[in-house]
PDB file of C-alpha atoms and ligand atoms in Angstrom:
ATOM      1  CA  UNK A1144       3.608 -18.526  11.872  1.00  0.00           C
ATOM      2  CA  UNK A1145       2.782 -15.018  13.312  1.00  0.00           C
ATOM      3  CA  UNK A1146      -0.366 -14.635  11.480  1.00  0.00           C
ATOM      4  CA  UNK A1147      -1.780 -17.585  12.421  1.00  0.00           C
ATOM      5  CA  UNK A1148      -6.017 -17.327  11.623  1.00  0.00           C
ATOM      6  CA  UNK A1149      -5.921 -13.797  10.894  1.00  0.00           C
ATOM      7  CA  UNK A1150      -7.728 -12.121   8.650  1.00  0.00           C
ATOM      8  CA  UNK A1151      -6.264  -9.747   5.768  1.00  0.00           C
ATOM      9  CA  UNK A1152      -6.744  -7.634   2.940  1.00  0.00           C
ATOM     10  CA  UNK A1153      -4.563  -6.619   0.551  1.00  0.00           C
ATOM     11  CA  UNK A1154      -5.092  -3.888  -2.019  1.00  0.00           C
ATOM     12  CA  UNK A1155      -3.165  -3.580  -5.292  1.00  0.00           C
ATOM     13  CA  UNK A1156      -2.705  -7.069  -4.572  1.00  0.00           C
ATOM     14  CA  UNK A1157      -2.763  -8.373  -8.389  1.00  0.00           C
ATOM     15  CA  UNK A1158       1.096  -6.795  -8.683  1.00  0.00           C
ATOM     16  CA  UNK A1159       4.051  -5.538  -7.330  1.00  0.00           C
ATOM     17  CA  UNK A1160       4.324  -4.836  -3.393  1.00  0.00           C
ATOM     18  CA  UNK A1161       0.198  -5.689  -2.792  1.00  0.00           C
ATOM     19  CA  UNK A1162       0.778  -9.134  -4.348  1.00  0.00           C
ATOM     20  CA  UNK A1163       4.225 -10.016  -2.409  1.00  0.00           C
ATOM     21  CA  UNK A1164       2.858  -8.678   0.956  1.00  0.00           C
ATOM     22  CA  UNK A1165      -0.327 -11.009   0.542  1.00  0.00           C
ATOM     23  CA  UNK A1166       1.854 -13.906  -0.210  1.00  0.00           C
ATOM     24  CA  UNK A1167       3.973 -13.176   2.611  1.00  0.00           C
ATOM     25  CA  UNK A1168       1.125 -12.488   4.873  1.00  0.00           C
ATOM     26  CA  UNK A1169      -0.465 -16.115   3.823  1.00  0.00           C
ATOM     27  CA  UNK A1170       2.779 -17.246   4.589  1.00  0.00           C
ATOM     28  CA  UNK A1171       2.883 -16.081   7.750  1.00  0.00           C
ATOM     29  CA  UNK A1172      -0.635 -18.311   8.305  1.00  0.00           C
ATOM     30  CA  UNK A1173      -3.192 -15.134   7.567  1.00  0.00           C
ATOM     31  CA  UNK A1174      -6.556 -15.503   5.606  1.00  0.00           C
ATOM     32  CA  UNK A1175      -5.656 -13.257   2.622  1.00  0.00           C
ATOM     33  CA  UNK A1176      -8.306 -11.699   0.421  1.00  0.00           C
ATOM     34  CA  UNK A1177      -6.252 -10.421  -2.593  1.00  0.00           C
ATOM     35  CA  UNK A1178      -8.235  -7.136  -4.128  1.00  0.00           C
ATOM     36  CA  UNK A1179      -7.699  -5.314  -7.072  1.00  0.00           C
ATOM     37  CA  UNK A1180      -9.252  -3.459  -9.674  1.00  0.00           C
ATOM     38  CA  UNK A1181      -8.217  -6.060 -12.184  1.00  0.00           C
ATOM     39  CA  UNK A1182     -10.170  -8.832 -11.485  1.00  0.00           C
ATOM     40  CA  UNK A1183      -8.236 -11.358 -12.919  1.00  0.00           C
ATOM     41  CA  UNK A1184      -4.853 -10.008 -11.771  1.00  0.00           C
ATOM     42  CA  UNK A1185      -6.453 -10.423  -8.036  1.00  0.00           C
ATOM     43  CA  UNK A1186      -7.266 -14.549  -9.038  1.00  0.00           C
ATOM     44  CA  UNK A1187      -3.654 -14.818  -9.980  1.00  0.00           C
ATOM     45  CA  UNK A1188      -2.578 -13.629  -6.996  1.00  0.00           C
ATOM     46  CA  UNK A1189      -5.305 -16.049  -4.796  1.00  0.00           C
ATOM     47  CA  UNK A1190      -4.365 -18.743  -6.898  1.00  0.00           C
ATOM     48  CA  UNK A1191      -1.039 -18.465  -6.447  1.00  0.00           C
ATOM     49  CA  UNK A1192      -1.191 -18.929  -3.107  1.00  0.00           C
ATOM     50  CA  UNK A1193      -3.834 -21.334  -2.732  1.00  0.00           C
ATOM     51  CA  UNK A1194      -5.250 -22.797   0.707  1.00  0.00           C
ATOM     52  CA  UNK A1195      -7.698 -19.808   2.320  1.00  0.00           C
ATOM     53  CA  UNK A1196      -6.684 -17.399  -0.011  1.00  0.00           C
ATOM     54  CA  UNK A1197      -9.440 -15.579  -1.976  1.00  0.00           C
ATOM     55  CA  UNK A1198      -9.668 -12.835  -4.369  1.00  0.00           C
ATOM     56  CA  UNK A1199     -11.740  -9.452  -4.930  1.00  0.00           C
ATOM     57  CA  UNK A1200     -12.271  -7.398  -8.067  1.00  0.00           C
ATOM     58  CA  UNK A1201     -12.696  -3.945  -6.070  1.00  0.00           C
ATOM     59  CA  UNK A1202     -12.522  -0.545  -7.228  1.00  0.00           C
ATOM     60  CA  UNK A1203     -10.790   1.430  -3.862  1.00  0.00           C
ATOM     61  CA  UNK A1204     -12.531   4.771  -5.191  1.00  0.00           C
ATOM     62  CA  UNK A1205     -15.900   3.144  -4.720  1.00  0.00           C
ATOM     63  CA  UNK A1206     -17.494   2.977  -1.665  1.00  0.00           C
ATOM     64  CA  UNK A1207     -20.576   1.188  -2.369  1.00  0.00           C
ATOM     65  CA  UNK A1208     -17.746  -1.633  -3.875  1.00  0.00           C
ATOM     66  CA  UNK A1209     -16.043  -1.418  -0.534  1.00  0.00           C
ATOM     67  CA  UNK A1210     -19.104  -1.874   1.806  1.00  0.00           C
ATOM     68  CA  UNK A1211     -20.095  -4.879  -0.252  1.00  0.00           C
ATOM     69  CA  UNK A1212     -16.486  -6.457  -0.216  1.00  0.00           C
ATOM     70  CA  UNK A1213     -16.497  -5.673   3.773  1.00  0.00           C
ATOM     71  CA  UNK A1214     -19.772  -6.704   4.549  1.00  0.00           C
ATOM     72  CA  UNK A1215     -19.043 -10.268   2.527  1.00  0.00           C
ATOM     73  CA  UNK A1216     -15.612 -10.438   4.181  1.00  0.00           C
ATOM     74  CA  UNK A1217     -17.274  -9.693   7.833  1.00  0.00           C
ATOM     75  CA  UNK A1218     -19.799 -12.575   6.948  1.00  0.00           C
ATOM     76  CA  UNK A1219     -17.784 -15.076   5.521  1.00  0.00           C
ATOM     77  CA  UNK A1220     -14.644 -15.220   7.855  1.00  0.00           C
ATOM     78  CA  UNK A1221     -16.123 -13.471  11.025  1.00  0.00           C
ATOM     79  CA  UNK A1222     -13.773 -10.719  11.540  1.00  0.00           C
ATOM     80  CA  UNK A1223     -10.894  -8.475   9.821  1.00  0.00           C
ATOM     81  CA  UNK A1224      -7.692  -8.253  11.476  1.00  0.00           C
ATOM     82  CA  UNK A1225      -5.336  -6.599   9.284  1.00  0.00           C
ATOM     83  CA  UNK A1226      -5.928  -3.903   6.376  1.00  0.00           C
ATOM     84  CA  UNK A1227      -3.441  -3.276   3.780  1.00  0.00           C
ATOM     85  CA  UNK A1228      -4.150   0.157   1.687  1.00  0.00           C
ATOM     86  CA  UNK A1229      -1.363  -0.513  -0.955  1.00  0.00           C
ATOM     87  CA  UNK A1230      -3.423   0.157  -3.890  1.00  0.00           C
ATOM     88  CA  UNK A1231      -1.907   3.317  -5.872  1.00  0.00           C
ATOM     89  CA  UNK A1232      -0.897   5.289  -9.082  1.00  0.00           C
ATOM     90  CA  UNK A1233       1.540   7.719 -10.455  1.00  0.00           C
ATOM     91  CA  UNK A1234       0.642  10.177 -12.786  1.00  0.00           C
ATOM     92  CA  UNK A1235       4.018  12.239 -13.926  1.00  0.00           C
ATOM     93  CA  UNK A1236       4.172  15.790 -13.949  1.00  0.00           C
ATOM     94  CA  UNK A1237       4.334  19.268 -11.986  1.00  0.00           C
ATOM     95  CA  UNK A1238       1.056  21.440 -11.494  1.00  0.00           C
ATOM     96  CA  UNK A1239       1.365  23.329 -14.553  1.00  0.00           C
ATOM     97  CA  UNK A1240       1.334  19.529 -16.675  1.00  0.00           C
ATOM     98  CA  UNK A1241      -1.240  17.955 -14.417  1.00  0.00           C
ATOM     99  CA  UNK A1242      -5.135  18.318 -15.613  1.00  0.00           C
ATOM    100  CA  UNK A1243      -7.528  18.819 -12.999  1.00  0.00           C
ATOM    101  CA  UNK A1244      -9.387  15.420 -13.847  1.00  0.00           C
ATOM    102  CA  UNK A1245      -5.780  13.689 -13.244  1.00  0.00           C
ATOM    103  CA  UNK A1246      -5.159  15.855 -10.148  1.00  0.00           C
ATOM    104  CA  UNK A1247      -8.514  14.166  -8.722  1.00  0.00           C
ATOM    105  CA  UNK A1248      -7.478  10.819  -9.863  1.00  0.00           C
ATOM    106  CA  UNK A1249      -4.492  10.298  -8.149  1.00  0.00           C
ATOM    107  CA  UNK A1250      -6.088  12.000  -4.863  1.00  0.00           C
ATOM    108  CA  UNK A1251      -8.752   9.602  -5.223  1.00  0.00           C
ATOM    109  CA  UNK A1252      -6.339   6.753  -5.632  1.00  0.00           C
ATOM    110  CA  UNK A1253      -3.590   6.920  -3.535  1.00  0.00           C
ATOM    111  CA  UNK A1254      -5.415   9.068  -0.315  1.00  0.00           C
ATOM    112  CA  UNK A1255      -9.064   9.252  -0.411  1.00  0.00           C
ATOM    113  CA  UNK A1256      -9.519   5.139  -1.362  1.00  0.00           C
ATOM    114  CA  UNK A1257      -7.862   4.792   2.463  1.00  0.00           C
ATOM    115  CA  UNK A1258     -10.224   7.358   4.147  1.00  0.00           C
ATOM    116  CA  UNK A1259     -13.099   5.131   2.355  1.00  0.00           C
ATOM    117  CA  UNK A1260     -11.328   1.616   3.068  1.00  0.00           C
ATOM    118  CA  UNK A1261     -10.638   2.253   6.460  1.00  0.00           C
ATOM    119  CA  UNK A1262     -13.390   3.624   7.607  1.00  0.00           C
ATOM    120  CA  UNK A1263     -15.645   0.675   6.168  1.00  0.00           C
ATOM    121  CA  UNK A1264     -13.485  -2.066   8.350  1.00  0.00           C
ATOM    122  CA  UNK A1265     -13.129  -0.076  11.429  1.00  0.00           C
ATOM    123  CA  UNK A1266     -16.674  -0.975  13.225  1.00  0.00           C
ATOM    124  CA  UNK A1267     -15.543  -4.365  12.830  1.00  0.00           C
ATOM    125  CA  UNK A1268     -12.138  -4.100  14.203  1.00  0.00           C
ATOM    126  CA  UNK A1269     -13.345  -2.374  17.187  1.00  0.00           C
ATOM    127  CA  UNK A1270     -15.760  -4.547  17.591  1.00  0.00           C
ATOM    128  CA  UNK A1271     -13.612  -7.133  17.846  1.00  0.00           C
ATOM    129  CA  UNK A1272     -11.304  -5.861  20.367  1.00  0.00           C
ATOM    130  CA  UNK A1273      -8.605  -4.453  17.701  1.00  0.00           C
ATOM    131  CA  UNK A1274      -6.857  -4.573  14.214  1.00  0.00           C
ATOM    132  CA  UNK A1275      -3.847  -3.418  12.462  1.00  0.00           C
ATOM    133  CA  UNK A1276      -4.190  -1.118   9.111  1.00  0.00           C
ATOM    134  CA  UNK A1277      -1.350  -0.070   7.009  1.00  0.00           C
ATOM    135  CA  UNK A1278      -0.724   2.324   4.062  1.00  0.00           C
ATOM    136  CA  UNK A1279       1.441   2.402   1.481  1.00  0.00           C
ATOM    137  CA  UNK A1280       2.989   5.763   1.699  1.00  0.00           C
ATOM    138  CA  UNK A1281       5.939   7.198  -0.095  1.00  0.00           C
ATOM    139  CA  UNK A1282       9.538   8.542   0.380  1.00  0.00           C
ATOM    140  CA  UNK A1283       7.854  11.073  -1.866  1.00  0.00           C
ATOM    141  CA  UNK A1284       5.213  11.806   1.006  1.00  0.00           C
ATOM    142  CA  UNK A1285       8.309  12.830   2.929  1.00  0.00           C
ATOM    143  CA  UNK A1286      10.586  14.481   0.369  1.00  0.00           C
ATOM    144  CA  UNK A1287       9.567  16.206  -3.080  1.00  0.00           C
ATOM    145  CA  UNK A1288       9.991  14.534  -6.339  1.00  0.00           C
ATOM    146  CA  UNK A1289      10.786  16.577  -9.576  1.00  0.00           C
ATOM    147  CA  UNK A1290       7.807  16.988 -11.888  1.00  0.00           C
ATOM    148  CA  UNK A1291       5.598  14.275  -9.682  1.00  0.00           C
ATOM    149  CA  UNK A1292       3.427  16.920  -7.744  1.00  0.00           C
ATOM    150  CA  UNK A1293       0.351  15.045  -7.471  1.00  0.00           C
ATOM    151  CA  UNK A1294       1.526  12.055  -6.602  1.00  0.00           C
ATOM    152  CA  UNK A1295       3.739  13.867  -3.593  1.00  0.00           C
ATOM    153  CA  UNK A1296       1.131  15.460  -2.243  1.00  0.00           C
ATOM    154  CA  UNK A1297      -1.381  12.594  -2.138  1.00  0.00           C
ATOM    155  CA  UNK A1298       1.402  10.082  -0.040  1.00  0.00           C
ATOM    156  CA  UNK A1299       2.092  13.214   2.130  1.00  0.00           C
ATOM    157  CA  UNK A1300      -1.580  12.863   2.746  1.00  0.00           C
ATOM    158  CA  UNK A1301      -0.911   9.249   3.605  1.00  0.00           C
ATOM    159  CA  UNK A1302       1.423   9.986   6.590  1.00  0.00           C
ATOM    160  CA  UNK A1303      -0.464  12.367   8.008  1.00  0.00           C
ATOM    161  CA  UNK A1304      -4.248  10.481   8.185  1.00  0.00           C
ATOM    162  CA  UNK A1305      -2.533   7.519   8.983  1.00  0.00           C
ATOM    163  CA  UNK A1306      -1.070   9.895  11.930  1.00  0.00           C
ATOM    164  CA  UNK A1307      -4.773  10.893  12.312  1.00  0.00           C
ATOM    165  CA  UNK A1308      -6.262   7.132  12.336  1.00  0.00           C
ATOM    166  CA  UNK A1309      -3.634   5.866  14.936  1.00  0.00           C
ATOM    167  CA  UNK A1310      -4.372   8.672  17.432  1.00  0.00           C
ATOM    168  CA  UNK A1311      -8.094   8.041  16.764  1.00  0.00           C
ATOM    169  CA  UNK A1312      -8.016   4.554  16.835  1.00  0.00           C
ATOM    170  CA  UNK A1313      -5.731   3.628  19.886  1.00  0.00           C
ATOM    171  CA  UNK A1314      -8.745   3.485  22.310  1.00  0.00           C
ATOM    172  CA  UNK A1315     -10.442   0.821  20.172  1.00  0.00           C
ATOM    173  CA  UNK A1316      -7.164  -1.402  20.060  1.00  0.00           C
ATOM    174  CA  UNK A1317      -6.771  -0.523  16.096  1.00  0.00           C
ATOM    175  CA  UNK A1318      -3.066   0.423  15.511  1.00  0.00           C
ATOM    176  CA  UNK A1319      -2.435   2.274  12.102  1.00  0.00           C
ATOM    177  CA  UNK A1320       1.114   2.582  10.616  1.00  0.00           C
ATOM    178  CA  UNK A1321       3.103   3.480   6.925  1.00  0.00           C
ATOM    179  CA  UNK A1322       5.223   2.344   5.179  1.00  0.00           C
ATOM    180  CA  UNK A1323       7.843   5.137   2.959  1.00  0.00           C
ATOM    181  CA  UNK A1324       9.087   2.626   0.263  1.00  0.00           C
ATOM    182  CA  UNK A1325      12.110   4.274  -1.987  1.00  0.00           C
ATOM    183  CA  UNK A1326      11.956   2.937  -5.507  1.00  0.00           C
ATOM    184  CA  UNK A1327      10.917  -0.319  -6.001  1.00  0.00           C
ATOM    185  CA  UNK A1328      11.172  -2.561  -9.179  1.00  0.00           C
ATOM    186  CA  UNK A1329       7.194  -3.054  -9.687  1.00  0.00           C
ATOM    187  CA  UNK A1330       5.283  -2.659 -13.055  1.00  0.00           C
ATOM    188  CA  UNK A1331       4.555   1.149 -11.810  1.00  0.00           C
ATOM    189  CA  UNK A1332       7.824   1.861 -11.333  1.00  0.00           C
ATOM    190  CA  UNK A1333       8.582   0.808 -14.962  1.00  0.00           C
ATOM    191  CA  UNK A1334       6.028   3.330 -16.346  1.00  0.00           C
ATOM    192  CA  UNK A1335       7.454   6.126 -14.156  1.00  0.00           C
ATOM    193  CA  UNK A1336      10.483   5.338 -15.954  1.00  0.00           C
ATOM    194  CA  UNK A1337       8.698   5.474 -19.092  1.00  0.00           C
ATOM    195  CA  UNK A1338       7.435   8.526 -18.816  1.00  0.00           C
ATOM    196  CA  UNK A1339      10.741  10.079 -18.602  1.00  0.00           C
ATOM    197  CA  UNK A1340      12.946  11.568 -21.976  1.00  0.00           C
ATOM    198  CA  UNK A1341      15.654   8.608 -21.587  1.00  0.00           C
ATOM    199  CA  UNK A1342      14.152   5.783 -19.546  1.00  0.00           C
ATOM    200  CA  UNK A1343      17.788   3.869 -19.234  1.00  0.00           C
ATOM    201  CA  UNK A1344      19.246   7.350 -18.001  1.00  0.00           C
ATOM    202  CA  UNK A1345      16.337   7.298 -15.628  1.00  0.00           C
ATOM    203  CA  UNK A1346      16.415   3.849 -14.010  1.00  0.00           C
ATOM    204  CA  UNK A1347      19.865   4.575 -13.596  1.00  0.00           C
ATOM    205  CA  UNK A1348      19.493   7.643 -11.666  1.00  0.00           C
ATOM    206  CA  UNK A1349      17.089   6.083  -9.507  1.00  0.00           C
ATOM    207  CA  UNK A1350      19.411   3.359  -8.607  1.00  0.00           C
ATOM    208  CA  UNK A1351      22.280   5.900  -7.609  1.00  0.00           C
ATOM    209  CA  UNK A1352      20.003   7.416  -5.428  1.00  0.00           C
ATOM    210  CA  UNK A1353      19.858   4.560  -3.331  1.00  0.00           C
ATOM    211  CA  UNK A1354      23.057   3.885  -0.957  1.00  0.00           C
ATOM    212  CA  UNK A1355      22.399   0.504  -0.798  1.00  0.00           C
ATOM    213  CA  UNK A1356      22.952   0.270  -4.610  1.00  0.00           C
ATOM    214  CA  UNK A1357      19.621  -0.876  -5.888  1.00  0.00           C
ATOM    215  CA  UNK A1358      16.001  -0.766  -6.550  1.00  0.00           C
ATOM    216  CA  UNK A1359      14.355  -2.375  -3.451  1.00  0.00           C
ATOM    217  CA  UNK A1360      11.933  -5.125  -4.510  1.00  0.00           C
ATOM    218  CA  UNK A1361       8.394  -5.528  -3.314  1.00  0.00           C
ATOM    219  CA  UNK A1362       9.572  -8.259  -0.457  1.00  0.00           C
ATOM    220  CA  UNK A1363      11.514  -5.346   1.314  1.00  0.00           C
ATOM    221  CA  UNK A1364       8.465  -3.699   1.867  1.00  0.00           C
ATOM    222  CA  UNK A1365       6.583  -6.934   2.673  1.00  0.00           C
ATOM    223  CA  UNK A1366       8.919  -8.257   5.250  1.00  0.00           C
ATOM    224  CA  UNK A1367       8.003  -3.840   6.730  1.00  0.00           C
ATOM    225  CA  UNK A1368       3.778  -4.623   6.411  1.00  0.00           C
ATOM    226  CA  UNK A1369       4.769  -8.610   8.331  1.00  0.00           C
ATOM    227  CA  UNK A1370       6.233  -7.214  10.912  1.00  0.00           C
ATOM    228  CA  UNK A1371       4.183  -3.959  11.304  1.00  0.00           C
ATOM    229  CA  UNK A1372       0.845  -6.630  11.259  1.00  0.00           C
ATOM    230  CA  UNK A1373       2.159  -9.091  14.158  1.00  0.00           C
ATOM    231  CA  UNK A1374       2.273  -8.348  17.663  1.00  0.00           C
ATOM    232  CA  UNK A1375       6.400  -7.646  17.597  1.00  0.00           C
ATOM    233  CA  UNK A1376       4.936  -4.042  16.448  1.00  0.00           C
ATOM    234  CA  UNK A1377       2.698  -4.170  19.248  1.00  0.00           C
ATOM    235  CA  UNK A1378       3.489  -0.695  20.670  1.00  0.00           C
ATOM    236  CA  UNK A1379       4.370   0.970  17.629  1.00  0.00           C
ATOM    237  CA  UNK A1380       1.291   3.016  15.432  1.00  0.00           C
ATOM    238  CA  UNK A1381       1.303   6.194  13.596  1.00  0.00           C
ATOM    239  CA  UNK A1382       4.325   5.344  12.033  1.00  0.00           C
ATOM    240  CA  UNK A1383       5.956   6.276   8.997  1.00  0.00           C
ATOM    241  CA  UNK A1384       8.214   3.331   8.735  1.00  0.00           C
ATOM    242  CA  UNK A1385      11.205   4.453   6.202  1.00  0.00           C
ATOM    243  CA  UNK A1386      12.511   1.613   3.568  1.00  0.00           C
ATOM    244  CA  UNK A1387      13.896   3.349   1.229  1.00  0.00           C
ATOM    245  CA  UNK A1388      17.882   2.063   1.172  1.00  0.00           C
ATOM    246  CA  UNK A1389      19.013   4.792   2.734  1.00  0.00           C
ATOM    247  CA  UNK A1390      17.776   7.509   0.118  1.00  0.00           C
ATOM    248  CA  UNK A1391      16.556   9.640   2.424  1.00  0.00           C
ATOM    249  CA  UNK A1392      19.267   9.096   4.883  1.00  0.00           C
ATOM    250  CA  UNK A1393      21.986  11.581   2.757  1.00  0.00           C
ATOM    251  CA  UNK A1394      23.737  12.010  -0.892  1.00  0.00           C
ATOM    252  CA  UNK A1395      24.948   8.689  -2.130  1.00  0.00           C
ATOM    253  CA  UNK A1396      28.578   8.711  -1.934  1.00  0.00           C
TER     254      UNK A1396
HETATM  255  P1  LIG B 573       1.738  -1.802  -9.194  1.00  0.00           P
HETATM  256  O1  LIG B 573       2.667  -2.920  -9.490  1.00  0.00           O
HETATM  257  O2  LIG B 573       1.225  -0.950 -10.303  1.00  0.00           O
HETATM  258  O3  LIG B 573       0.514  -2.364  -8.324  1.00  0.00           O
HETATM  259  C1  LIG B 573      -0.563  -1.552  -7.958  1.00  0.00           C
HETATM  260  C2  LIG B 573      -1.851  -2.345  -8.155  1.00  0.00           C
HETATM  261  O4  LIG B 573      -2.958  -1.520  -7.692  1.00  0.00           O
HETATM  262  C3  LIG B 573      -2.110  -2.655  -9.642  1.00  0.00           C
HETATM  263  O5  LIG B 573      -2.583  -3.968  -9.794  1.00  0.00           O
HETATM  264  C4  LIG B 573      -3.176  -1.625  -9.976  1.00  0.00           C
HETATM  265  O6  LIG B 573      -3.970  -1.971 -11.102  1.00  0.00           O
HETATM  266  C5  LIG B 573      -3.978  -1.610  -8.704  1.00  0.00           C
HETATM  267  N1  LIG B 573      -4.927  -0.487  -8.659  1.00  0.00           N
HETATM  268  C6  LIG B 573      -4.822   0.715  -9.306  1.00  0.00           C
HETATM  269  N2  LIG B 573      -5.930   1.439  -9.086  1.00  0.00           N
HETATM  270  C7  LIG B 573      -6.741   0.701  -8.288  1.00  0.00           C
HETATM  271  C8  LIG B 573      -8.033   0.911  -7.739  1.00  0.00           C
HETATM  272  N3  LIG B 573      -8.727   2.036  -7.976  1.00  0.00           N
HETATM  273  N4  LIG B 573      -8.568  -0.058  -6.957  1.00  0.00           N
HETATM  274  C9  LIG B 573      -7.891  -1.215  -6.720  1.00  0.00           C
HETATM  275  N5  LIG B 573      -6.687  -1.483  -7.246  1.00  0.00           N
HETATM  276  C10 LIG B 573      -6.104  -0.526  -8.014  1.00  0.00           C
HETATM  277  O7  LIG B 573       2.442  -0.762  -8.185  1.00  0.00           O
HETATM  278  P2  LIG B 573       3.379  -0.963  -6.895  1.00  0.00           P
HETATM  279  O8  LIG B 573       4.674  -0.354  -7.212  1.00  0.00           O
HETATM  280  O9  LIG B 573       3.285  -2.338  -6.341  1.00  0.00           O
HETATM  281  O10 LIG B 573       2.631   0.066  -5.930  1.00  0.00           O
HETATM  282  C11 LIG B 573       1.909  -0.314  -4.787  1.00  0.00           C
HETATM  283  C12 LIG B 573       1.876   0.878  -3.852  1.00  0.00           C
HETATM  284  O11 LIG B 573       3.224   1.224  -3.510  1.00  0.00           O
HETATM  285  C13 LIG B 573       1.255   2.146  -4.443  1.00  0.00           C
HETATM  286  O12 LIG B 573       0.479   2.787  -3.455  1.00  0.00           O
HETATM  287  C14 LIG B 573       2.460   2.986  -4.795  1.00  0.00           C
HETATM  288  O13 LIG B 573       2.176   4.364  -4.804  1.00  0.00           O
HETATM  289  C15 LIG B 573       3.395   2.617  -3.668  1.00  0.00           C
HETATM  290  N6  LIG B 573       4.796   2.897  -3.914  1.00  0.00           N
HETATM  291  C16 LIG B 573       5.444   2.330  -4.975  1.00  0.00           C
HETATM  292  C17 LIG B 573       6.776   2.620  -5.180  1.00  0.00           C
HETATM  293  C18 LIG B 573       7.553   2.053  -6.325  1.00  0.00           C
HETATM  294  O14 LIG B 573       8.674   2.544  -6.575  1.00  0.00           O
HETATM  295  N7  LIG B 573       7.076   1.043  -7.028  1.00  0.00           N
HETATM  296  C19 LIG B 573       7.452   3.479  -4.307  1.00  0.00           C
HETATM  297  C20 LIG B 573       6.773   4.015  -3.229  1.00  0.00           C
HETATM  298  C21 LIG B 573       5.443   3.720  -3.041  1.00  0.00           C
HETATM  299  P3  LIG B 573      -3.533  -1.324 -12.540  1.00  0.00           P
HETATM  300  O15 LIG B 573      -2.267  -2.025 -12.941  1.00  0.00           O
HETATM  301  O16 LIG B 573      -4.693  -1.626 -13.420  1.00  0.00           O
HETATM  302  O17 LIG B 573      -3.330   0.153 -12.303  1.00  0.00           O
END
């Protein structure tokens, strides 16, 4: 087990890749507190996995809601070892579709929730000799995606301040890395989809871009966050960590 007693939190963790990469984590022997904005989604997740497991109803945009949940975590189990900012949305559409409220939204989200997470564990981890956090980023923080600008920019964002946090945070023993999932079968994925003129025709697509000849599923990016969180990534932050398939690699034959 090569997260034997440590400490993690998950966010997004009532679905898709946030709720596979806490099981996995538990798995792996970690204390997981599962957080989510749906309260009850979070429990499922917990319950599922039983023994130390716990779950959080917690807004990421808030940071009163995140100083509470941190300062309860610190208290309870002592320390925080590993962060996971996986929480995230996708609102469709290119600048000229996009409303300024939704603009801020999906900043807020996907980018500014890990300025405000992060920053609320890392007196602890340093205090403690050390930590590991890691974002969910994006091929589409990497490459552009038609009629998704928002959503782009914000993971873009995610590469670069986790960039920022692993050169700031290597003195204190905190390592920060990304992961750049491609398209992943998750409930989010399915209203991307959705939001297209012909769904079918879309999901389709999407799996033709891949080389590999499929939708990853959220344990592909779990097994990434396990081994990014133990110490066989023990010399490797800031990161962008690409599992995508090999979309980004070239044209699919
Ligand atoms: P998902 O199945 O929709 O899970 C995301 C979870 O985060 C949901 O439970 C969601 O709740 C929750 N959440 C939303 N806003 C929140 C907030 N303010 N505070 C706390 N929790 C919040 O999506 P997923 O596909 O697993 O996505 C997880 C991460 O992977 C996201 O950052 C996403 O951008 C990234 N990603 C996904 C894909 C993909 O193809 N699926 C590809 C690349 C990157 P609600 O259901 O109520 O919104």
């Amino acid at each position: 087990m090569k997260l034997k007693d440590k400490v993690a939190i998950v966010t997004g963790a009532g679905s898709g890749i946030g709720a596979e990469t806490a099981r996995r984590m538990a798995r792996e022997g970690a204390k997981v507190y599962c957080a989510d904005i749906r309260a009850e989604a979070a429990e499922k997740t917990a319950k599922e996995i039983g023994g130390d497991a716990k779950s959080l109803e917690l807004d990421v945009t808030s940071s009163s809601a995140i100083a509470a949940a941190v300062e309860r975590i610190s208290r309870e189990a002592g320390r925080i070892d590993i962060l996971v900012n996986n929480a995230g949305i996708t609102i469709v559409g290119s600048i000229m579709d996009l409303s300024e409220e939704q603009w801020d939204r999906e900043l807020d989200i996907n980018l500014k929730s890990i300025f405000l997470m992060s920053r609320a564990v890392w007196p602890q981890m340093a205090g403690q000799g050390g930590g590991v956090i890691l974002n969910t980023a994006s091929i589409a923080g990497i490459t552009a995606i038609p009629a998704d600008a928002a959503y782009c920019a914000s993971k873009a964002g995610v590469v670069m301040l986790t960039k920022c946090m692993a050169v700031d945070g290597a003195r204190s023993g905190i390592r920060v890395n990304c992961v750049c999932p491609g398209f992943i079968d998750t409930p989010m994925i399915h209203g991307y989809f959705n939001d297209q003129p012909d769904p079918a025709a879309a999901r389709d697509y999407a799996v033709r871009l891949h080389p590999l000849g499929r939708l990853g599923r959220p344990d592909d990016i779990a097994d990434a966050f396990v081994h990014l969180a133990t110490d066989d990534a023990k010399w490797v932050t800031g990161t962008a960590h690409v599992v995508d398939g090999g979309l980004l690699a070239g044209l699919p034959g």
